[in-house]
Amino acid sequence: MNDQLNYYARRAALGLISRREFIGRALALGATAATANTLLSSAVKAAGPQPGGIIRLGIQGGSTTDNLDPATAANFAATQGNLLWGEALLSLVDGGGLAGRVAESYEGSPDAKTWRFKLRDGITYSNGKPVTSDDVVATIERHAGEDTESGALGLLRDIDTVTAEDNTVVIGLKNPNADLPYYMQDYHLIIQPDGGKDDPTAAIGTGPYILKEFEAGVRSVFEKNPNYWGDYGYASTIELIVINDNTARVAALQAGQVDLIDRVPPRTAGLIDKNPNITVHSVPSSGHYVFIMHCDTAPFNNNDLRLALKHGINRQEMVDKILFGYGSAGNDTPINAAYPLYTEFEQREYDPDKAKFHFNKSGYDGSILLRTSDNSFPGAPDAAALFQQSLAAAGIKLEIKREPNDGYWSEVWNKQPFCTSYWGGRPIQDQMFSTAYLSSADWNDTRFFNDEFDKLLVTARGEVNTTKRKQIYADMGTVLRNEGGLICPMFNDFVDAQSSRIVGWKNETPGFALMNNSAPMRMWVKA
């Protein structure tokens, strides 16, 4: 038993299995909980982080149109790169909640209309210059400006004032918002000198690494930041390689060309995990694969046509044939049980008769064009083909146009009226709704403009009664589900993989894939 316990303890210490899984196995082997915890603590101490070496990432989503401005980061590759050199005021922590990054603490007024963020003493940028409260004010101003293209605009619309007081930044809101601190961990809101107003693509921030090479959509190289204040960043060098093709990305990991990849194809994840030098990590998430319609563009400006498409999709078939069990069925809202105030709706099932009814009621009799790409989500073209077949049973003709992977996020998403896409989810309902469904949000990619929804969102922000707030979110979900342009067939697990060359993985990290983009900063090369 001792040999088995030590083996599982070492795996847990290296992040290859979760703490919960280790405790479960230890109890099954006859150990007490106290013994298991003591053994795990000793293993963690013995397997502590080792500095030095290089970690190489093979990730998807990159495009030759990418730049280094955090405001416009719209894919995983851009976000991952930016979070190596930059940080926001706060970050998510393992198990949920918030921790300080550029800000060391924060507090709100009793009415949740005024929030104070105290900056960390002595923190500097990678160029050695000190971070000032004026920089933070300028960052928020740039992302909240009327002419901004920032993906965080929807989060910041309700800000009334933002001022600097010594090393503290004070944000005054037009309406109460108990969730404002969660906005301040958004990956767009990286703190930059003068807020990035002078040069938003300079890649100067407070992160653990300094950008040394950048070729958009191809490759980036980062080296350890000698001025970094925190405890992230064990590797001396991180190389980020864009590999949009799923097969090529997996092959690079298997060949030892990269150490860590995101978006392991669900179809082959089980087979890949059998390689003794590779570990596949599957983490349930709020991420979702979607079909998005512009509600203000014909023929999608007709709600009966939108309902026809929602009733004409077979969600469980997509979970089975696209996710291969690495996820769950969606229900035409962006919220699932991963959110703290989730309300379950009656599952919308595939119903070709209802689809045909609403399609005929819409008065539209033409075909519908759907644009897709492997870069939108794994298996998207196959999902589009399944959608085409299920709609055909309702007499609805769907045409599919496969777009190039490169440029998909700049030329198709948020521009074309019907396409496949994905969302990584957010830690709280308000942030998800504010980013993608508030009428004034820059990333309102379904062009959903609904006064009732907007009013409910503002009301929910100021409601401190949890029961009442949960009901408001349920009401918002009902409006969005029945009237919005979102078709959400499935919520995906984050399926990532690592080579045995690196250690330190944690399955408990919420947010996005690759440990909420922190894996390259929190893992290390095995000694």
Short mmCIF file of C-alpha atoms in Angstrom, two decimals:
data_model
loop_
_atom_site.label_atom_id
_atom_site.label_comp_id
_atom_site.label_asym_id
_atom_site.label_seq_id
_atom_site.Cartn_x
_atom_site.Cartn_y
_atom_site.Cartn_z
CA MET A 1 0.00 0.00 0.00
CA ASN A 2 2.80 2.41 0.86
CA ASP A 3 4.35 2.16 -2.61
CA GLN A 4 1.00 2.86 -4.23
CA LEU A 5 0.31 5.77 -1.90
CA ASN A 6 3.71 7.30 -2.58
CA TYR A 7 3.18 6.89 -6.32
CA TYR A 8 -0.18 8.68 -6.27
CA ALA A 9 1.18 11.35 -3.90
CA ARG A 10 4.00 12.13 -6.33
CA ARG A 11 1.53 12.37 -9.21
CA ALA A 12 -0.68 14.72 -7.20
CA ALA A 13 2.31 16.84 -6.18
CA LEU A 14 3.28 17.19 -9.84
CA GLY A 15 -0.26 18.14 -10.82
CA LEU A 16 -0.86 14.99 -12.86
CA ILE A 17 -3.94 14.11 -10.80
CA SER A 18 -6.08 16.39 -8.63
CA ARG A 19 -5.87 16.54 -4.85
CA ARG A 20 -9.44 15.22 -4.68
CA GLU A 21 -8.53 12.23 -6.84
CA PHE A 22 -5.46 11.49 -4.68
CA ILE A 23 -7.47 11.60 -1.44
CA GLY A 24 -10.08 9.31 -2.95
CA ARG A 25 -7.47 6.77 -4.01
CA ALA A 26 -5.70 6.98 -0.65
CA LEU A 27 -8.93 6.29 1.24
CA ALA A 28 -9.68 3.39 -1.12
CA LEU A 29 -6.27 1.92 -0.24
CA GLY A 30 -7.09 2.08 3.47
CA ALA A 31 -5.27 5.26 4.51
CA THR A 32 -6.88 7.82 6.79
CA ALA A 33 -7.58 11.34 5.55
CA ALA A 34 -4.96 12.70 7.97
CA THR A 35 -2.31 10.29 6.68
CA ALA A 36 -3.17 11.13 3.07
CA ASN A 37 -2.89 14.88 3.67
CA THR A 38 0.44 14.51 5.48
CA LEU A 39 1.85 12.35 2.69
CA LEU A 40 0.66 14.80 0.04
CA SER A 41 2.22 17.77 1.86
CA SER A 42 5.56 15.97 2.01
CA ALA A 43 5.37 15.07 -1.68
CA VAL A 44 4.53 18.65 -2.66
CA LYS A 45 7.49 19.94 -0.67
CA ALA A 46 9.83 17.40 -2.30
CA ALA A 47 8.54 18.18 -5.79
CA GLY A 48 8.78 21.96 -5.50
CA PRO A 49 9.17 24.22 -8.56
CA GLN A 50 12.54 24.20 -10.31
CA PRO A 51 13.78 27.36 -12.07
CA GLY A 52 15.30 27.41 -15.55
CA GLY A 53 14.85 25.74 -18.88
CA ILE A 54 12.40 26.36 -21.71
CA ILE A 55 8.69 25.56 -21.98
CA ARG A 56 7.24 25.39 -25.49
CA LEU A 57 3.53 25.82 -26.16
CA GLY A 58 1.67 24.70 -29.24
CA ILE A 59 -1.64 26.56 -29.30
CA GLN A 60 -4.47 27.38 -31.68
CA GLY A 61 -6.28 30.56 -32.58
CA GLY A 62 -3.42 32.71 -33.81
CA SER A 63 -3.66 34.76 -36.98
CA THR A 64 -1.33 36.92 -39.04
CA THR A 65 -3.71 39.81 -38.28
CA ASP A 66 -3.00 39.58 -34.51
CA ASN A 67 -1.29 42.42 -32.69
CA LEU A 68 -0.12 43.01 -29.13
CA ASP A 69 -2.87 45.38 -28.01
CA PRO A 70 -4.72 43.70 -25.10
CA ALA A 71 -7.85 45.68 -25.97
CA THR A 72 -8.36 43.83 -29.24
CA ALA A 73 -7.18 40.33 -28.24
CA ALA A 74 -9.88 38.09 -29.71
CA ASN A 75 -8.35 34.61 -29.75
CA PHE A 76 -6.57 32.26 -27.40
CA ALA A 77 -3.10 32.74 -28.86
CA ALA A 78 -3.27 36.53 -28.50
CA THR A 79 -4.59 36.30 -24.96
CA GLN A 80 -1.98 33.75 -23.87
CA GLY A 81 0.87 35.84 -25.21
CA ASN A 82 -0.37 39.05 -23.61
CA LEU A 83 -0.73 37.43 -20.19
CA LEU A 84 2.92 36.41 -20.22
CA TRP A 85 4.10 40.04 -20.33
CA GLY A 86 1.18 41.80 -18.66
CA GLU A 87 -1.21 41.63 -15.71
CA ALA A 88 -4.53 43.14 -14.72
CA LEU A 89 -5.33 44.55 -11.29
CA LEU A 90 -6.64 41.17 -10.06
CA SER A 91 -6.70 37.51 -11.09
CA LEU A 92 -8.76 34.41 -10.42
CA VAL A 93 -7.43 31.95 -7.88
CA ASP A 94 -7.67 28.16 -7.71
CA GLY A 95 -11.07 27.10 -6.48
CA GLY A 96 -12.64 30.48 -7.29
CA GLY A 97 -12.38 33.96 -5.87
CA LEU A 98 -9.93 36.77 -6.58
CA ALA A 99 -6.34 37.59 -5.71
CA GLY A 100 -4.31 40.75 -6.12
CA ARG A 101 -1.88 41.25 -8.99
CA VAL A 102 -1.07 44.90 -9.78
CA ALA A 103 -3.49 45.79 -6.98
CA GLU A 104 -2.72 44.20 -3.63
CA SER A 105 -6.17 44.83 -2.15
CA TYR A 106 -9.57 46.35 -2.85
CA GLU A 107 -12.70 47.38 -0.99
CA GLY A 108 -16.15 48.63 -1.90
CA SER A 109 -18.53 51.09 -0.29
CA PRO A 110 -21.65 49.73 1.46
CA ASP A 111 -23.78 50.68 -1.54
CA ALA A 112 -21.30 49.04 -4.00
CA LYS A 113 -21.07 52.25 -6.03
CA THR A 114 -17.51 53.21 -5.06
CA TRP A 115 -14.55 50.85 -5.27
CA ARG A 116 -10.98 51.48 -4.11
CA PHE A 117 -8.01 49.50 -5.46
CA LYS A 118 -4.73 49.87 -3.57
CA LEU A 119 -1.72 49.24 -5.81
CA ARG A 120 1.08 46.95 -4.81
CA ASP A 121 4.04 48.83 -3.31
CA GLY A 122 7.19 48.94 -5.40
CA ILE A 123 5.74 47.19 -8.47
CA THR A 124 7.47 48.05 -11.75
CA TYR A 125 7.10 47.40 -15.45
CA SER A 126 9.48 45.19 -17.37
CA ASN A 127 11.43 48.32 -18.39
CA GLY A 128 12.07 49.09 -14.72
CA LYS A 129 9.75 52.08 -14.46
CA PRO A 130 7.28 52.20 -11.55
CA VAL A 131 3.60 51.54 -12.02
CA THR A 132 1.52 54.55 -11.02
CA SER A 133 -2.14 55.03 -10.20
CA ASP A 134 -2.28 57.41 -13.17
CA ASP A 135 -1.35 54.47 -15.42
CA VAL A 136 -4.27 52.48 -14.04
CA VAL A 137 -6.66 55.39 -14.54
CA ALA A 138 -5.42 55.81 -18.11
CA THR A 139 -5.84 52.07 -18.78
CA ILE A 140 -9.48 52.15 -17.69
CA GLU A 141 -10.10 55.36 -19.64
CA ARG A 142 -8.68 53.86 -22.83
CA HIS A 143 -10.80 50.73 -22.63
CA ALA A 144 -13.94 52.66 -21.69
CA GLY A 145 -13.55 55.43 -24.27
CA GLU A 146 -16.29 55.98 -26.83
CA ASP A 147 -13.89 55.32 -29.72
CA THR A 148 -12.39 52.19 -28.19
CA GLU A 149 -12.43 48.77 -29.83
CA SER A 150 -11.80 47.04 -26.51
CA GLY A 151 -13.52 43.77 -25.77
CA ALA A 152 -13.92 45.03 -22.19
CA LEU A 153 -16.09 48.00 -23.17
CA GLY A 154 -19.31 46.31 -22.10
CA LEU A 155 -17.90 45.82 -18.61
CA LEU A 156 -16.94 49.46 -18.17
CA ARG A 157 -19.98 51.29 -19.53
CA ASP A 158 -21.35 52.00 -16.07
CA ILE A 159 -18.22 53.75 -14.78
CA ASP A 160 -18.95 57.36 -13.86
CA THR A 161 -15.56 58.48 -12.53
CA VAL A 162 -12.07 57.03 -12.14
CA THR A 163 -9.48 58.94 -10.15
CA ALA A 164 -6.01 58.49 -8.66
CA GLU A 165 -5.32 59.09 -4.98
CA ASP A 166 -1.63 58.47 -4.25
CA ASN A 167 -1.24 54.68 -4.80
CA THR A 168 -4.98 54.04 -4.84
CA VAL A 169 -7.42 54.10 -7.76
CA VAL A 170 -11.02 55.01 -7.00
CA ILE A 171 -13.81 53.95 -9.36
CA GLY A 172 -17.22 55.55 -9.03
CA LEU A 173 -20.19 53.86 -10.68
CA LYS A 174 -23.48 55.21 -11.99
CA ASN A 175 -25.24 52.23 -10.42
CA PRO A 176 -24.32 49.73 -7.69
CA ASN A 177 -22.28 46.72 -8.80
CA ALA A 178 -21.15 44.14 -6.28
CA ASP A 179 -19.23 42.27 -8.98
CA LEU A 180 -16.99 45.08 -10.21
CA PRO A 181 -13.78 43.47 -8.83
CA TYR A 182 -14.35 40.50 -11.16
CA TYR A 183 -14.27 42.90 -14.09
CA MET A 184 -10.78 43.99 -13.05
CA GLN A 185 -9.34 40.52 -13.79
CA ASP A 186 -10.52 40.61 -17.41
CA TYR A 187 -7.67 39.72 -19.77
CA HIS A 188 -8.17 42.86 -21.84
CA LEU A 189 -7.50 45.15 -18.88
CA ILE A 190 -3.74 44.68 -18.66
CA ILE A 191 -2.14 47.65 -16.94
CA GLN A 192 0.21 49.53 -19.30
CA PRO A 193 2.31 52.72 -19.09
CA ASP A 194 -0.10 55.62 -19.63
CA GLY A 195 -2.75 52.99 -20.13
CA GLY A 196 -1.33 52.07 -23.53
CA LYS A 197 -2.52 55.36 -24.99
CA ASP A 198 0.92 56.15 -26.42
CA ASP A 199 1.68 52.66 -27.75
CA PRO A 200 -0.82 49.92 -26.97
CA THR A 201 1.30 47.28 -28.75
CA ALA A 202 4.55 47.97 -26.88
CA ALA A 203 4.15 44.79 -24.74
CA ILE A 204 5.43 46.55 -21.63
CA GLY A 205 3.72 45.29 -18.49
CA THR A 206 4.23 43.83 -15.03
CA GLY A 207 4.12 40.16 -16.02
CA PRO A 208 6.76 37.50 -15.35
CA TYR A 209 8.15 37.56 -18.90
CA ILE A 210 9.47 40.02 -21.48
CA LEU A 211 8.60 39.67 -25.14
CA LYS A 212 11.74 39.14 -27.24
CA GLU A 213 10.33 37.98 -30.59
CA PHE A 214 6.91 38.31 -32.16
CA GLU A 215 5.69 37.05 -35.52
CA ALA A 216 1.91 37.38 -35.65
CA GLY A 217 0.15 34.07 -36.10
CA VAL A 218 3.43 32.16 -36.14
CA ARG A 219 5.68 32.36 -33.08
CA SER A 220 6.57 34.43 -30.02
CA VAL A 221 9.49 34.11 -27.60
CA PHE A 222 9.51 35.37 -24.01
CA GLU A 223 12.34 35.57 -21.47
CA LYS A 224 12.12 35.89 -17.68
CA ASN A 225 11.49 39.42 -16.43
CA PRO A 226 14.22 40.29 -13.89
CA ASN A 227 12.00 43.03 -12.42
CA TYR A 228 9.02 40.76 -11.79
CA TRP A 229 7.49 41.23 -8.34
CA GLY A 230 5.70 37.89 -7.97
CA ASP A 231 6.23 34.14 -7.76
CA TYR A 232 5.08 33.14 -11.25
CA GLY A 233 7.45 32.18 -14.02
CA TYR A 234 9.86 29.30 -13.35
CA ALA A 235 11.10 28.64 -16.88
CA SER A 236 13.82 30.94 -18.20
CA THR A 237 12.22 31.02 -21.66
CA ILE A 238 8.74 30.41 -22.99
CA GLU A 239 8.19 29.84 -26.68
CA LEU A 240 4.67 30.17 -28.02
CA ILE A 241 4.10 28.44 -31.38
CA VAL A 242 0.82 28.85 -33.24
CA ILE A 243 -0.37 25.51 -34.64
CA ASN A 244 -3.95 25.89 -35.76
CA ASP A 245 -4.27 22.44 -37.32
CA ASN A 246 -5.44 19.99 -34.65
CA THR A 247 -3.56 16.99 -36.07
CA ALA A 248 -0.33 18.95 -36.42
CA ARG A 249 -0.63 20.31 -32.87
CA VAL A 250 -1.01 16.84 -31.39
CA ALA A 251 1.81 15.50 -33.56
CA ALA A 252 4.12 18.25 -32.31
CA LEU A 253 3.43 17.20 -28.71
CA GLN A 254 3.94 13.52 -29.50
CA ALA A 255 7.23 14.28 -31.27
CA GLY A 256 8.54 16.36 -28.35
CA GLN A 257 8.55 19.58 -30.38
CA VAL A 258 6.26 21.26 -27.82
CA ASP A 259 5.56 20.55 -24.16
CA LEU A 260 2.00 21.79 -23.77
CA ILE A 261 -1.00 22.12 -26.09
CA ASP A 262 -4.57 23.32 -25.82
CA ARG A 263 -7.68 21.99 -27.56
CA VAL A 264 -6.83 18.34 -27.78
CA PRO A 265 -9.37 16.95 -30.29
CA PRO A 266 -12.02 15.09 -28.23
CA ARG A 267 -12.19 12.38 -30.89
CA THR A 268 -8.61 11.28 -30.15
CA ALA A 269 -8.07 12.48 -26.56
CA GLY A 270 -8.41 9.01 -25.03
CA LEU A 271 -5.91 7.51 -27.45
CA ILE A 272 -3.41 10.33 -26.90
CA ASP A 273 -3.63 9.89 -23.13
CA LYS A 274 -2.38 6.31 -23.49
CA ASN A 275 1.05 7.61 -24.47
CA PRO A 276 3.19 7.18 -21.32
CA ASN A 277 4.96 10.48 -21.98
CA ILE A 278 1.74 12.52 -22.33
CA THR A 279 -1.01 13.41 -19.86
CA VAL A 280 -4.38 14.71 -21.09
CA HIS A 281 -6.25 17.03 -18.72
CA SER A 282 -10.03 17.43 -19.05
CA VAL A 283 -11.61 20.18 -16.97
CA PRO A 284 -15.39 20.91 -17.01
CA SER A 285 -15.93 24.55 -17.85
CA SER A 286 -18.27 27.37 -18.73
CA GLY A 287 -16.76 27.41 -22.23
CA HIS A 288 -19.24 26.85 -25.02
CA TYR A 289 -19.22 26.17 -28.76
CA VAL A 290 -21.86 28.17 -30.57
CA PHE A 291 -23.61 29.27 -33.75
CA ILE A 292 -24.22 33.02 -33.67
CA MET A 293 -26.80 35.02 -35.63
CA HIS A 294 -26.93 38.80 -36.01
CA CYS A 295 -30.36 39.77 -34.74
CA ASP A 296 -30.29 43.02 -36.76
CA THR A 297 -29.50 41.42 -40.14
CA ALA A 298 -31.94 39.69 -42.48
CA PRO A 299 -33.09 36.99 -42.38
CA PHE A 300 -31.98 36.64 -38.74
CA ASN A 301 -33.85 39.80 -37.70
CA ASN A 302 -36.97 37.63 -37.63
CA ASN A 303 -37.34 35.86 -34.29
CA ASP A 304 -39.39 33.04 -35.77
CA LEU A 305 -36.50 32.21 -38.07
CA ARG A 306 -34.13 32.27 -35.10
CA LEU A 307 -36.45 29.93 -33.19
CA ALA A 308 -36.64 27.64 -36.21
CA LEU A 309 -32.87 27.22 -36.15
CA LYS A 310 -32.85 26.71 -32.37
CA HIS A 311 -35.45 23.94 -32.58
CA GLY A 312 -33.71 22.46 -35.61
CA ILE A 313 -30.41 21.58 -33.94
CA ASN A 314 -29.71 18.22 -32.30
CA ARG A 315 -27.68 19.13 -29.23
CA GLN A 316 -27.11 15.66 -27.83
CA GLU A 317 -25.91 14.43 -31.21
CA MET A 318 -23.27 17.16 -31.22
CA VAL A 319 -22.16 16.34 -27.67
CA ASP A 320 -21.79 12.70 -28.71
CA LYS A 321 -20.21 13.17 -32.15
CA ILE A 322 -18.24 16.43 -31.73
CA LEU A 323 -17.27 16.44 -28.04
CA PHE A 324 -17.21 12.62 -27.61
CA GLY A 325 -18.42 13.08 -24.05
CA TYR A 326 -15.98 15.89 -23.13
CA GLY A 327 -18.80 18.31 -22.37
CA SER A 328 -22.56 18.65 -22.01
CA ALA A 329 -25.62 19.83 -23.93
CA GLY A 330 -26.30 23.55 -24.14
CA ASN A 331 -29.65 25.27 -23.95
CA ASP A 332 -29.31 28.53 -25.92
CA THR A 333 -27.97 30.54 -22.99
CA PRO A 334 -24.28 31.12 -22.21
CA ILE A 335 -24.77 30.09 -18.57
CA ASN A 336 -24.40 26.58 -17.16
CA ALA A 337 -23.95 24.95 -13.76
CA ALA A 338 -20.39 26.28 -13.53
CA TYR A 339 -21.86 29.65 -12.52
CA PRO A 340 -22.72 30.36 -8.86
CA LEU A 341 -26.31 31.58 -9.43
CA TYR A 342 -27.34 29.15 -12.14
CA THR A 343 -31.00 28.32 -12.80
CA GLU A 344 -31.78 25.24 -14.86
CA PHE A 345 -34.24 25.64 -17.73
CA GLU A 346 -36.28 22.92 -19.37
CA GLN A 347 -33.97 21.41 -21.98
CA ARG A 348 -34.74 22.54 -25.52
CA GLU A 349 -34.84 19.34 -27.55
CA TYR A 350 -34.45 18.75 -31.26
CA ASP A 351 -37.91 19.15 -32.79
CA PRO A 352 -38.06 19.33 -36.61
CA ASP A 353 -41.82 19.93 -36.52
CA LYS A 354 -41.42 23.05 -34.35
CA ALA A 355 -38.51 24.14 -36.51
CA LYS A 356 -40.65 23.82 -39.63
CA PHE A 357 -43.56 25.68 -37.95
CA HIS A 358 -41.42 28.68 -37.01
CA PHE A 359 -39.63 28.69 -40.35
CA ASN A 360 -42.93 28.84 -42.24
CA LYS A 361 -44.24 31.50 -39.84
CA SER A 362 -41.16 33.63 -40.54
CA GLY A 363 -42.16 33.96 -44.18
CA TYR A 364 -38.61 33.28 -45.34
CA ASP A 365 -38.25 30.63 -48.02
CA GLY A 366 -34.61 30.83 -49.06
CA SER A 367 -31.46 29.02 -47.99
CA ILE A 368 -29.32 30.10 -45.04
CA LEU A 369 -25.56 30.62 -45.25
CA LEU A 370 -23.38 29.51 -42.34
CA ARG A 371 -19.67 30.29 -42.26
CA THR A 372 -17.31 28.03 -40.34
CA SER A 373 -13.67 27.10 -39.77
CA ASP A 374 -11.62 24.68 -37.69
CA ASN A 375 -10.28 27.78 -35.98
CA SER A 376 -13.69 28.62 -34.51
CA PHE A 377 -13.88 25.45 -32.43
CA PRO A 378 -12.63 21.85 -32.78
CA GLY A 379 -14.87 19.97 -35.17
CA ALA A 380 -16.82 23.08 -36.20
CA PRO A 381 -17.15 22.04 -39.88
CA ASP A 382 -18.40 18.62 -38.78
CA ALA A 383 -20.84 20.28 -36.37
CA ALA A 384 -22.06 22.48 -39.22
CA ALA A 385 -22.65 19.37 -41.34
CA LEU A 386 -24.69 17.77 -38.53
CA PHE A 387 -26.71 20.99 -38.25
CA GLN A 388 -27.31 20.92 -42.00
CA GLN A 389 -28.68 17.37 -41.76
CA SER A 390 -30.96 18.05 -38.79
CA LEU A 391 -32.39 21.18 -40.46
CA ALA A 392 -33.01 19.27 -43.67
CA ALA A 393 -35.54 17.11 -41.79
CA ALA A 394 -37.49 20.33 -41.16
CA GLY A 395 -37.28 21.40 -44.79
CA ILE A 396 -34.72 24.13 -44.05
CA LYS A 397 -31.77 24.42 -46.42
CA LEU A 398 -28.44 25.33 -44.83
CA GLU A 399 -25.46 26.19 -47.00
CA ILE A 400 -22.01 25.88 -45.44
CA LYS A 401 -19.01 28.00 -46.41
CA ARG A 402 -15.69 26.87 -44.97
CA GLU A 403 -13.52 29.92 -44.36
CA PRO A 404 -9.69 29.98 -44.04
CA ASN A 405 -8.38 29.52 -40.52
CA ASP A 406 -6.11 32.55 -40.83
CA GLY A 407 -8.09 35.74 -40.42
CA TYR A 408 -11.26 34.04 -39.17
CA TRP A 409 -11.39 36.17 -36.03
CA SER A 410 -10.78 39.42 -37.88
CA GLU A 411 -12.80 38.84 -41.06
CA VAL A 412 -15.66 36.52 -40.10
CA TRP A 413 -16.44 36.56 -36.38
CA ASN A 414 -18.38 39.65 -35.26
CA LYS A 415 -18.66 40.70 -38.92
CA GLN A 416 -20.58 38.02 -40.84
CA PRO A 417 -24.23 37.48 -39.84
CA PHE A 418 -24.11 33.72 -39.18
CA CYS A 419 -21.01 31.77 -38.18
CA THR A 420 -19.57 29.22 -35.78
CA SER A 421 -17.69 30.57 -32.79
CA TYR A 422 -16.79 29.85 -29.18
CA TRP A 423 -16.73 31.57 -25.81
CA GLY A 424 -14.45 30.69 -22.96
CA GLY A 425 -17.07 31.70 -20.42
CA ARG A 426 -16.54 34.04 -17.48
CA PRO A 427 -16.42 33.54 -13.69
CA ILE A 428 -19.76 35.27 -13.02
CA GLN A 429 -23.01 35.77 -14.94
CA ASP A 430 -22.77 39.54 -14.99
CA GLN A 431 -19.39 39.50 -16.73
CA MET A 432 -20.58 37.06 -19.40
CA PHE A 433 -23.77 39.03 -20.04
CA SER A 434 -21.99 42.39 -19.98
CA THR A 435 -19.27 41.29 -22.37
CA ALA A 436 -21.44 39.67 -25.03
CA TYR A 437 -25.13 40.55 -24.65
CA LEU A 438 -25.43 44.06 -23.24
CA SER A 439 -26.65 46.30 -26.07
CA SER A 440 -23.64 48.62 -25.80
CA ALA A 441 -20.99 45.87 -25.58
CA ASP A 442 -18.37 46.02 -28.32
CA TRP A 443 -18.33 42.20 -28.40
CA ASN A 444 -22.10 41.87 -28.72
CA ASP A 445 -21.50 39.34 -31.48
CA THR A 446 -25.19 38.45 -31.92
CA ARG A 447 -26.25 42.11 -32.29
CA PHE A 448 -28.75 41.52 -29.50
CA PHE A 449 -30.29 44.89 -28.58
CA ASN A 450 -32.94 44.44 -25.89
CA ASP A 451 -33.98 47.18 -23.46
CA GLU A 452 -35.63 44.74 -21.05
CA PHE A 453 -32.46 42.65 -20.86
CA ASP A 454 -30.28 45.73 -20.28
CA LYS A 455 -32.52 46.98 -17.45
CA LEU A 456 -32.52 43.59 -15.76
CA LEU A 457 -28.71 43.50 -15.95
CA VAL A 458 -28.38 46.86 -14.20
CA THR A 459 -30.91 45.78 -11.55
CA ALA A 460 -29.05 42.53 -10.88
CA ARG A 461 -25.76 44.35 -10.31
CA GLY A 462 -27.20 46.29 -7.39
CA GLU A 463 -29.26 43.48 -5.85
CA VAL A 464 -27.61 42.11 -2.69
CA ASN A 465 -30.32 39.54 -1.96
CA THR A 466 -28.99 36.32 -3.50
CA THR A 467 -32.41 34.77 -4.06
CA LYS A 468 -33.71 37.84 -5.85
CA ARG A 469 -30.54 38.18 -7.88
CA LYS A 470 -30.72 34.55 -8.99
CA GLN A 471 -34.27 35.12 -10.20
CA ILE A 472 -33.22 38.20 -12.17
CA TYR A 473 -30.51 36.17 -13.90
CA ALA A 474 -33.10 33.49 -14.67
CA ASP A 475 -35.37 36.14 -16.20
CA MET A 476 -32.44 37.40 -18.29
CA GLY A 477 -31.71 33.87 -19.43
CA THR A 478 -35.33 33.44 -20.50
CA VAL A 479 -35.27 36.62 -22.59
CA LEU A 480 -31.96 35.67 -24.20
CA ARG A 481 -32.96 32.06 -24.81
CA ASN A 482 -36.26 32.95 -26.47
CA GLU A 483 -35.29 36.13 -28.34
CA GLY A 484 -31.51 36.19 -28.74
CA GLY A 485 -29.25 35.25 -31.62
CA LEU A 486 -27.30 32.61 -29.70
CA ILE A 487 -27.60 28.94 -30.62
CA CYS A 488 -25.65 27.10 -27.92
CA PRO A 489 -25.64 23.36 -28.59
CA MET A 490 -22.85 22.38 -26.19
CA PHE A 491 -20.60 23.35 -23.31
CA ASN A 492 -17.09 22.02 -23.79
CA ASP A 493 -14.58 20.72 -21.31
CA PHE A 494 -11.15 22.30 -21.59
CA VAL A 495 -9.05 19.42 -22.94
CA ASP A 496 -5.32 20.20 -22.77
CA ALA A 497 -2.25 17.97 -22.79
CA GLN A 498 1.31 18.10 -21.49
CA SER A 499 4.47 16.12 -21.96
CA SER A 500 6.19 14.40 -19.04
CA ARG A 501 9.04 16.90 -19.46
CA ILE A 502 7.14 19.54 -17.45
CA VAL A 503 5.22 19.35 -14.16
CA GLY A 504 3.01 21.50 -11.94
CA TRP A 505 -0.43 21.19 -13.54
CA LYS A 506 -3.46 22.06 -11.39
CA ASN A 507 -6.94 20.95 -12.41
CA GLU A 508 -8.64 23.30 -9.93
CA THR A 509 -7.87 26.52 -11.83
CA PRO A 510 -11.07 28.21 -13.08
CA GLY A 511 -11.41 30.41 -16.14
CA PHE A 512 -10.00 29.50 -19.54
CA ALA A 513 -7.95 26.63 -20.95
CA LEU A 514 -4.35 25.90 -19.89
CA MET A 515 -5.09 26.71 -16.25
CA ASN A 516 -6.71 30.02 -17.14
CA ASN A 517 -3.70 30.83 -19.35
CA SER A 518 -1.38 30.45 -16.35
CA ALA A 519 0.08 26.99 -17.11
CA PRO A 520 3.29 28.20 -18.79
CA MET A 521 3.91 30.56 -15.86
CA ARG A 522 3.09 28.10 -13.08
CA MET A 523 4.57 24.89 -14.47
CA TRP A 524 8.25 24.06 -14.58
CA VAL A 525 10.73 21.84 -16.39
CA LYS A 526 11.29 18.59 -14.52
CA ALA A 527 14.73 18.32 -13.01
#
